[in-house]
Short mmCIF file of C-alpha atoms in Angstrom, two decimals:
data_model
loop_
_atom_site.label_atom_id
_atom_site.label_comp_id
_atom_site.label_asym_id
_atom_site.label_seq_id
_atom_site.Cartn_x
_atom_site.Cartn_y
_atom_site.Cartn_z
CA MET C 1 10.74 15.68 -23.20
CA ASN C 2 12.15 13.48 -25.94
CA THR C 3 13.02 9.90 -24.87
CA GLN C 4 16.53 10.27 -26.33
CA ASP C 5 17.12 13.37 -24.22
CA LEU C 6 15.91 11.52 -21.15
CA ILE C 7 18.32 8.64 -21.82
CA ALA C 8 21.16 11.14 -22.24
CA GLN C 9 20.25 12.69 -18.88
CA LEU C 10 20.10 9.31 -17.17
CA ILE C 11 23.55 8.39 -18.49
CA GLN C 12 24.95 11.63 -17.12
CA LYS C 13 23.56 10.82 -13.67
CA ALA C 14 26.45 8.38 -13.02
CA PRO C 15 25.02 4.90 -13.54
CA GLN C 16 27.56 3.35 -11.17
CA LYS C 17 25.72 2.28 -8.06
CA THR C 18 26.42 -0.32 -5.41
CA PRO C 19 23.77 -3.04 -5.54
CA LEU C 20 21.61 -3.61 -2.49
CA ARG C 21 23.03 -6.08 0.05
CA GLY C 22 21.96 -9.67 -0.52
CA PRO C 23 18.70 -10.93 1.01
CA VAL C 24 20.48 -13.38 3.32
CA TRP C 25 22.64 -10.63 4.79
CA LEU C 26 19.61 -8.37 5.25
CA ALA C 27 17.59 -11.19 6.82
CA ALA C 28 20.42 -12.08 9.22
CA GLN C 29 20.75 -8.46 10.33
CA LEU C 30 17.01 -8.12 10.81
CA VAL C 31 16.68 -11.36 12.75
CA LEU C 32 19.43 -10.24 15.12
CA VAL C 33 17.87 -6.80 15.64
CA LEU C 34 14.36 -8.21 16.12
CA ALA C 35 15.61 -10.93 18.48
CA ALA C 36 17.37 -8.30 20.61
CA TYR C 37 14.27 -6.11 20.54
CA GLY C 38 11.97 -9.04 21.37
CA LEU C 39 14.17 -10.07 24.31
CA THR C 40 14.15 -6.49 25.62
CA ALA C 41 10.36 -6.32 25.30
CA GLN C 42 10.11 -9.71 27.04
CA PHE C 43 12.31 -8.42 29.86
CA PHE C 44 9.85 -5.57 30.47
CA LEU C 45 6.71 -7.69 30.03
CA GLY C 46 8.10 -10.63 32.02
CA LEU C 47 7.34 -14.32 31.56
CA ARG C 48 4.14 -16.04 32.64
CA PRO C 49 4.64 -18.02 35.86
CA ASP C 50 3.58 -21.34 34.30
CA ILE C 51 5.76 -21.01 31.20
CA VAL C 52 7.55 -24.36 31.66
CA ALA C 53 4.29 -26.26 32.11
CA GLN C 54 2.74 -24.46 29.16
CA LEU C 55 5.66 -25.22 26.85
CA SER C 56 5.16 -28.92 27.54
CA ARG C 57 1.53 -28.56 26.34
CA LEU C 58 1.32 -29.40 22.62
CA ALA C 59 -1.28 -26.74 21.73
CA PHE C 60 0.73 -23.94 23.33
CA SER C 61 4.04 -25.04 21.79
CA ALA C 62 2.43 -25.38 18.36
CA GLU C 63 1.01 -21.87 18.64
CA ILE C 64 4.42 -20.47 19.58
CA VAL C 65 6.05 -22.31 16.67
CA LEU C 66 3.43 -20.90 14.29
CA LEU C 67 4.03 -17.39 15.65
CA VAL C 68 7.78 -17.77 15.12
CA LEU C 69 7.08 -19.05 11.59
CA LEU C 70 4.85 -16.05 10.98
CA ILE C 71 7.66 -13.69 12.01
CA PHE C 72 10.28 -15.43 9.85
CA SER C 73 8.06 -15.81 6.79
CA SER C 74 6.89 -12.19 6.99
CA LEU C 75 10.47 -11.01 7.34
CA ALA C 76 11.53 -13.07 4.33
CA ALA C 77 8.57 -11.79 2.31
CA ALA C 78 9.25 -8.18 3.33
CA ILE C 79 12.86 -8.53 2.18
CA MET C 80 11.84 -10.17 -1.11
CA ALA C 81 9.29 -7.41 -1.68
CA MET C 82 12.16 -4.89 -1.73
CA TYR C 83 13.21 -6.25 -5.12
CA PRO C 84 10.90 -5.53 -8.07
CA ASP C 85 11.11 -9.13 -9.30
CA ALA C 86 11.00 -10.56 -5.76
CA LEU C 87 14.32 -12.22 -6.68
CA GLN C 88 12.21 -14.39 -8.99
CA LYS C 89 10.81 -16.26 -6.01
CA ALA C 90 7.28 -14.84 -5.96
CA TYR C 91 5.98 -17.78 -3.92
CA VAL C 92 7.77 -16.41 -0.85
CA LEU C 93 5.31 -13.51 -0.88
CA LYS C 94 2.43 -15.91 -0.26
CA ILE C 95 3.91 -17.82 2.68
CA PRO C 96 3.01 -15.29 5.45
CA TYR C 97 -0.64 -15.42 4.44
CA VAL C 98 -0.55 -19.21 4.53
CA VAL C 99 1.09 -19.22 7.97
CA PHE C 100 -1.39 -16.68 9.35
CA THR C 101 -4.29 -18.75 7.99
CA LEU C 102 -2.78 -21.83 9.63
CA LEU C 103 -2.49 -19.95 12.92
CA ALA C 104 -6.10 -18.76 12.75
CA GLY C 105 -7.20 -22.24 11.67
CA PHE C 106 -5.30 -23.76 14.58
CA ILE C 107 -7.13 -21.53 17.07
CA PHE C 108 -10.50 -22.38 15.53
CA LEU C 109 -9.60 -26.07 15.44
CA GLN C 110 -8.97 -26.00 19.18
CA TRP C 111 -12.29 -24.21 19.56
CA ALA C 112 -14.06 -26.89 17.51
CA VAL C 113 -12.66 -29.69 19.66
CA MET C 114 -13.35 -27.63 22.78
CA PRO C 115 -12.61 -29.60 25.94
CA PRO C 116 -15.38 -30.04 28.50
CA ASP C 117 -13.61 -27.38 30.54
CA ALA C 118 -15.13 -24.15 29.20
CA GLY C 119 -12.34 -22.20 30.88
CA ALA C 120 -10.14 -23.02 27.92
CA VAL C 121 -12.45 -21.07 25.67
CA LEU C 122 -14.06 -18.32 27.66
CA PRO C 123 -11.92 -15.52 29.06
CA VAL C 124 -11.27 -15.33 32.78
CA THR C 125 -13.84 -13.05 34.41
CA GLY C 126 -12.50 -9.53 34.78
CA SER C 127 -9.54 -10.20 32.50
CA HIS C 128 -8.37 -7.46 30.20
CA GLY C 129 -8.90 -7.37 26.46
CA MET C 130 -8.14 -4.15 24.66
CA GLU C 131 -4.87 -3.83 26.60
CA CYS C 132 -3.57 -6.91 24.77
CA ALA C 133 -4.28 -5.44 21.34
CA LEU C 134 -2.70 -2.16 22.39
CA CYS C 135 0.33 -3.95 23.83
CA ILE C 136 0.86 -5.89 20.58
CA GLY C 137 0.56 -2.63 18.67
CA ALA C 138 2.95 -0.80 20.98
CA VAL C 139 5.60 -3.54 20.81
CA ALA C 140 5.18 -3.72 17.02
CA LEU C 141 5.63 -0.01 16.44
CA ILE C 142 9.44 0.17 16.38
CA PRO C 143 10.05 -3.03 14.35
CA ALA C 144 7.38 -1.91 11.86
CA ALA C 145 9.05 1.48 11.45
CA LEU C 146 12.43 -0.23 11.00
CA LEU C 147 11.03 -2.61 8.36
CA PHE C 148 9.31 0.20 6.48
CA PHE C 149 12.60 2.12 6.46
CA LEU C 150 14.40 -0.96 5.14
CA ILE C 151 11.83 -1.70 2.41
CA ARG C 152 12.07 1.92 1.26
CA GLN C 153 15.76 1.27 0.44
CA GLY C 154 14.57 -1.13 -2.25
CA ALA C 155 12.01 -0.63 -5.00
CA SER C 156 8.87 -2.55 -4.19
CA VAL C 157 6.35 -3.12 -6.95
CA ALA C 158 3.90 -4.54 -4.39
CA PRO C 159 3.77 -1.75 -1.78
CA LEU C 160 0.50 -2.92 -0.23
CA GLN C 161 1.80 -6.43 0.28
CA ALA C 162 5.20 -5.18 1.47
CA GLY C 163 3.52 -2.93 4.04
CA SER C 164 1.39 -5.77 5.31
CA PHE C 165 4.43 -8.06 5.63
CA ALA C 166 6.35 -5.44 7.58
CA VAL C 167 3.50 -4.98 10.04
CA LEU C 168 2.73 -8.70 10.19
CA ALA C 169 6.33 -9.46 11.17
CA ALA C 170 6.33 -6.64 13.74
CA ALA C 171 2.93 -7.65 15.16
CA GLY C 172 4.22 -11.23 15.24
CA VAL C 173 7.01 -10.10 17.57
CA GLY C 174 4.43 -8.26 19.71
CA GLY C 175 2.10 -11.26 19.74
CA LEU C 176 4.88 -13.69 20.64
CA THR C 177 6.23 -11.64 23.54
CA LEU C 178 2.73 -11.08 24.89
CA ARG C 179 1.81 -14.76 24.53
CA LEU C 180 4.88 -15.69 26.58
CA ALA C 181 4.04 -13.06 29.20
CA GLU C 182 0.29 -13.28 29.65
CA ALA C 183 -1.24 -16.21 31.57
CA ASN C 184 -4.51 -16.25 29.66
CA ASP C 185 -5.15 -19.18 27.34
CA SER C 186 -8.79 -18.47 26.58
CA LEU C 187 -9.30 -19.16 22.88
CA LEU C 188 -11.95 -16.45 22.64
CA HIS C 189 -9.56 -13.96 24.18
CA LEU C 190 -6.72 -15.00 21.86
CA ALA C 191 -8.91 -14.81 18.78
CA VAL C 192 -10.53 -11.47 19.59
CA TRP C 193 -7.70 -9.58 21.30
CA HIS C 194 -4.55 -11.14 19.78
CA TYR C 195 -5.15 -12.43 16.27
CA VAL C 196 -7.96 -10.22 14.98
CA PRO C 197 -5.97 -7.08 15.96
CA THR C 198 -2.89 -8.61 14.27
CA LEU C 199 -4.97 -8.97 11.10
CA ILE C 200 -6.25 -5.39 11.45
CA PHE C 201 -2.68 -4.13 11.97
CA ALA C 202 -1.62 -5.97 8.79
CA ILE C 203 -4.43 -4.26 6.86
CA ILE C 204 -3.37 -0.88 8.27
CA GLY C 205 0.20 -1.78 7.24
CA ALA C 206 -0.99 -2.48 3.70
CA VAL C 207 -2.69 0.93 3.51
CA ALA C 208 0.39 2.61 4.99
CA GLY C 209 2.57 0.73 2.49
CA LYS C 210 0.60 2.20 -0.38
CA TRP C 211 1.61 5.70 0.76
CA LEU C 212 4.97 5.17 2.44
CA LEU C 213 6.55 2.77 -0.03
CA LYS C 214 6.02 4.87 -3.14
CA TRP C 215 9.13 5.43 -5.22
CA MET I 1 26.96 -31.95 -28.32
CA ALA I 2 26.07 -31.00 -24.75
CA VAL I 3 22.56 -29.80 -23.96
CA VAL I 4 22.52 -26.31 -22.45
CA CYS I 5 20.49 -26.12 -19.27
CA LEU I 6 19.76 -23.13 -17.08
CA LYS I 7 20.86 -23.56 -13.47
CA MET I 8 17.90 -21.61 -12.07
CA THR I 9 15.10 -23.03 -14.21
CA ARG I 10 16.49 -26.59 -14.58
CA LYS I 11 14.62 -27.21 -17.81
CA CYS I 12 16.33 -30.54 -18.39
CA SER I 13 15.72 -34.02 -17.12
CA LEU I 14 17.67 -35.53 -14.25
CA THR I 15 18.78 -38.35 -16.56
CA GLN I 16 20.44 -35.78 -18.82
CA VAL I 17 22.13 -34.18 -15.83
CA PHE I 18 23.52 -37.43 -14.45
CA SER I 19 24.56 -38.79 -17.83
CA GLY I 20 26.80 -35.74 -18.24
CA THR I 21 25.21 -34.60 -21.50
CA VAL I 22 24.10 -31.37 -19.91
CA GLN I 23 26.23 -28.26 -19.63
CA MET I 24 24.92 -26.34 -16.62
CA VAL I 25 25.21 -22.59 -17.04
CA THR I 26 23.90 -19.60 -15.13
CA PRO I 27 21.24 -17.57 -16.99
CA THR I 28 23.62 -14.71 -17.71
CA GLU I 29 26.12 -17.08 -19.35
CA ASN I 30 23.48 -18.84 -21.41
CA PRO I 31 24.42 -18.46 -25.09
CA MET I 32 20.78 -19.08 -26.04
CA ASP I 33 19.54 -16.21 -23.90
CA LYS I 34 18.36 -13.62 -26.42
CA TYR I 35 18.60 -10.95 -23.73
CA ALA I 36 22.16 -11.85 -22.71
CA GLU I 37 23.53 -8.82 -24.52
CA ARG I 38 21.23 -6.46 -22.65
CA ALA I 39 22.21 -8.09 -19.35
CA ALA I 40 25.90 -7.62 -20.19
CA LEU I 41 25.30 -3.95 -21.06
CA PHE I 42 23.41 -3.45 -17.81
CA ARG I 43 26.21 -5.05 -15.78
CA ALA I 44 28.75 -2.83 -17.49
CA GLY I 45 26.50 0.14 -16.73
CA LEU I 46 26.37 -0.78 -13.06
CA ALA I 47 30.16 -0.85 -13.08
CA GLY I 48 30.21 2.72 -14.37
CA ASP I 49 30.27 2.34 -18.17
CA GLY I 50 27.94 5.14 -19.30
CA VAL I 51 28.00 4.15 -22.97
CA ALA I 52 26.97 0.56 -22.21
CA TYR I 53 24.28 1.82 -19.87
CA GLY I 54 22.96 4.12 -22.61
CA GLN I 55 22.85 1.19 -25.04
CA PHE I 56 20.99 -0.89 -22.48
CA LEU I 57 18.40 1.88 -22.08
CA GLN I 58 18.07 2.27 -25.87
CA LYS I 59 17.52 -1.45 -26.39
CA THR I 60 15.08 -1.62 -23.50
CA THR I 61 13.15 1.33 -24.94
CA LEU I 62 12.48 -0.70 -28.10
CA ILE I 63 11.11 -3.63 -26.10
CA LEU I 64 8.99 -1.32 -23.95
CA ARG I 65 7.49 0.42 -26.99
CA ARG I 66 6.54 -2.96 -28.43
CA MET I 67 5.07 -4.11 -25.12
CA LEU I 68 3.07 -0.91 -24.54
CA GLY I 69 1.94 -0.65 -28.18
CA LYS I 70 -0.52 -3.46 -27.52
CA LYS I 71 -1.97 -1.86 -24.42
CA LEU I 72 -1.97 1.92 -24.82
CA PRO I 73 -3.07 4.49 -27.39
CA PRO I 74 -0.08 5.67 -29.49
CA LEU I 75 -0.04 9.14 -27.93
CA ASP I 76 0.46 7.78 -24.41
CA ILE I 77 3.24 5.29 -25.16
CA GLU I 78 6.22 7.66 -24.93
CA ASP I 79 5.05 9.06 -21.58
CA VAL I 80 4.88 5.60 -20.04
CA VAL I 81 8.16 4.50 -21.67
CA GLN I 82 9.91 7.49 -20.10
CA ASP I 83 8.29 6.79 -16.75
CA ILE I 84 9.55 3.20 -16.90
CA LEU I 85 13.07 4.27 -17.93
CA ILE I 86 13.27 6.62 -14.94
CA SER I 87 12.04 3.82 -12.67
CA LEU I 88 14.61 1.37 -14.07
CA HIS I 89 17.29 3.95 -13.39
CA LYS I 90 16.07 4.59 -9.84
CA ALA I 91 15.79 0.88 -9.05
CA ARG I 92 19.02 -0.27 -10.69
CA HIS I 93 20.59 -0.96 -7.29
CA THR I 94 18.01 -3.72 -6.71
CA HIS I 95 19.57 -5.88 -9.44
CA ASP I 96 22.95 -7.45 -8.82
CA GLY I 97 23.56 -8.15 -12.51
CA GLN I 98 23.69 -11.89 -11.83
CA ARG I 99 20.10 -13.12 -12.00
CA PRO I 100 18.03 -12.91 -15.23
CA LEU I 101 17.47 -9.27 -16.08
CA MET I 102 14.28 -9.21 -18.12
CA PRO I 103 11.87 -10.42 -15.39
CA TRP I 104 13.17 -7.50 -13.33
CA VAL I 105 12.66 -5.06 -16.22
CA PHE I 106 9.16 -6.36 -16.93
CA ALA I 107 8.16 -6.29 -13.25
CA ILE I 108 9.00 -2.57 -13.12
CA ALA I 109 7.36 -1.96 -16.51
CA ARG I 110 4.12 -3.68 -15.43
CA PHE I 111 4.13 -1.73 -12.15
CA ARG I 112 4.44 1.63 -13.95
CA LEU I 113 1.93 0.61 -16.63
CA ASN I 114 -0.63 -0.34 -13.97
CA ASP I 115 0.06 2.96 -12.19
CA TYR I 116 -0.57 4.83 -15.41
CA LEU I 117 -3.74 2.87 -16.24
CA ARG I 118 -5.11 3.37 -12.72
CA LYS I 119 -4.65 7.13 -13.05
CA ALA I 120 -6.06 7.17 -16.59
CA TYR I 121 -9.19 5.23 -15.57
CA SER I 122 -9.76 7.43 -12.55
CA ARG I 123 -9.42 10.52 -14.82
CA ALA I 124 -11.82 8.98 -17.36
CA GLY I 125 -14.35 8.22 -14.62
CA HIS I 126 -14.19 11.82 -13.50
CA GLU I 127 -14.69 13.04 -17.07
CA VAL I 128 -17.78 10.83 -17.48
CA TYR I 129 -19.16 12.17 -14.24
CA VAL I 130 -18.65 15.80 -15.28
CA ALA I 131 -20.05 15.11 -18.76
CA ASN I 132 -23.15 13.57 -17.21
CA ILE I 133 -23.70 16.58 -14.97
CA GLU I 134 -23.43 18.85 -18.00
CA GLU I 135 -25.86 16.73 -20.00
CA ASN I 136 -28.39 16.44 -17.22
CA ALA I 137 -28.17 20.14 -16.43
CA ALA I 138 -28.89 20.88 -20.09
CA ALA I 139 -31.92 18.55 -20.18
CA ASP I 140 -35.39 20.03 -19.89
CA VAL I 141 -36.55 18.44 -16.65
CA THR I 142 -39.92 20.24 -16.57
CA GLU I 143 -41.04 18.85 -19.92
CA THR I 144 -44.05 16.54 -19.76
CA TYR I 145 -43.73 13.00 -21.11
CA ARG I 146 -45.23 12.25 -24.44
CA GLU I 147 -46.06 8.88 -25.90
CA ASP I 148 -44.62 9.32 -29.36
CA GLU I 149 -43.92 6.33 -31.52
CA SER I 150 -41.54 8.26 -33.72
CA ILE I 151 -37.93 7.53 -32.82
CA GLY I 152 -36.88 10.75 -34.50
CA GLU I 153 -39.08 12.76 -32.16
CA LEU I 154 -37.84 10.83 -29.15
CA LEU I 155 -34.29 11.61 -30.15
CA GLN I 156 -35.13 15.26 -30.48
CA ASP I 157 -36.06 15.40 -26.82
CA LEU I 158 -32.61 14.22 -25.78
CA PRO I 159 -29.67 16.53 -25.06
CA GLU I 160 -27.60 17.27 -28.16
CA ARG I 161 -24.66 15.12 -27.14
CA GLN I 162 -26.74 12.03 -26.38
CA LYS I 163 -28.64 12.53 -29.62
CA ARG I 164 -25.39 12.57 -31.60
CA ILE I 165 -24.12 9.50 -29.78
CA LEU I 166 -27.27 7.48 -30.53
CA ARG I 167 -27.22 8.59 -34.17
CA LEU I 168 -23.59 7.54 -34.52
CA LEU I 169 -24.10 4.21 -32.77
CA TYR I 170 -27.49 3.07 -34.03
CA LEU I 171 -28.23 5.00 -37.22
CA GLU I 172 -24.77 5.28 -38.73
CA GLY I 173 -23.47 2.01 -37.29
CA HIS I 174 -20.25 3.23 -35.67
CA THR I 175 -18.67 1.34 -32.79
CA ALA I 176 -18.37 3.02 -29.37
CA LYS I 177 -14.64 3.45 -29.97
CA GLU I 178 -15.20 5.15 -33.32
CA ALA I 179 -17.95 7.36 -31.90
CA GLY I 180 -15.63 8.29 -29.06
CA ARG I 181 -12.94 9.31 -31.51
CA LEU I 182 -15.40 11.41 -33.51
CA LEU I 183 -16.80 13.16 -30.44
CA ASP I 184 -13.48 13.36 -28.60
CA MET I 185 -14.79 11.24 -25.74
CA GLY I 186 -13.62 8.02 -24.11
CA GLU I 187 -15.15 4.72 -25.16
CA SER I 188 -16.60 4.13 -21.70
CA ALA I 189 -18.06 7.66 -21.63
CA ILE I 190 -19.84 6.95 -24.92
CA LYS I 191 -21.28 3.70 -23.56
CA VAL I 192 -22.47 5.37 -20.36
CA ALA I 193 -24.09 8.27 -22.26
CA ALA I 194 -25.78 5.86 -24.70
CA HIS I 195 -27.06 3.75 -21.83
CA ARG I 196 -28.53 6.81 -20.12
CA ALA I 197 -30.13 8.04 -23.36
CA ILE I 198 -31.77 4.66 -23.95
CA LYS I 199 -32.97 4.63 -20.37
CA LYS I 200 -34.58 8.03 -20.89
CA ILE I 201 -36.29 6.89 -24.09
CA ARG I 202 -37.52 3.76 -22.35
CA GLU I 203 -38.98 5.84 -19.53
CA ARG I 204 -40.79 8.04 -22.02
CA LEU I 205 -42.21 4.98 -23.71
CA GLY I 206 -43.41 3.86 -20.32
CA GLY I 207 -41.23 0.71 -20.29
#
């Protein structure tokens, strides 16, 4: 087809179109929905019995803060990735990776300065493992689907990244609720059954993004 | 006279800002923005003005042709331009008409160009693979090795296509690109075939 003919066709297809809602509005809506979903998930999973004591422990609080940061930064990046030019703030797309690296680094840092009590590192005998990864995945499923649906409303030129952000935010919600519910602070357990699966989910999200976020 | 400074990029010093010699404008109002006209046409298009939208697409087509001319063979340019125009049309709701327009246009253009190149390279790789199968199937694999010192005789033992490629590259002095054009093959396919031919000759020489 001739380019002139194509332009004539495009003009005929009514150019008037309502622009996508602003990123702040989208972010506010998403935060509300995810907060409601997270609270519901927390209601079903319950809270660990020593939650108050744990929150007064610096390492635990810092981990929770980093998880919350991971959720917010991934949400922001997923929203930015809906716009082809990332609203000319491409640096936002790098923040989730930085936060996740910080989180992983924080776990390894605690490992490096391991206290004499090996219980802080090694998992409790007979404790579960795979269930945690599956639980994070199960909790993340609905938010991930919601985020993928939202990103599809835009026009992402970085579908792999966008997919990974969507899943990272969703897995962040799963990880946070589980961390507040499960009374297991073993660093080995957290690394192997919480954060490595989160990374794997993000990679799966990137692959899914390549196929699901085509436009 | 006041210095014009973009609000988003802030390419002016703080001293200029505080001394009041700077006129702060948004990018779409910037009189020095050479793409301001296109942005205005696009905004009018979003509001439903088909003529303005058509002009925006026409003007963008010119930029795209110039951009792609440096990266694609002439025959492929129109295909990719059309692909980009359709993408701009599909994604027009992701621009509010307020922020600078051209980074948005170029982001979509780069995305579609990369898409096209990825497909083209994967097609080319497949063609090289098939060409190699054809060449190797045509080669006489039962022939015994000979230790000839004559390059002409060594060339004769090669499949016809490889022979022609080596002649073009090393006897007639063509570049891989030129040889590719003459033989209707891709540049990378020529290089791969030449490499394999040289490898065969080297094996026959016992090297």
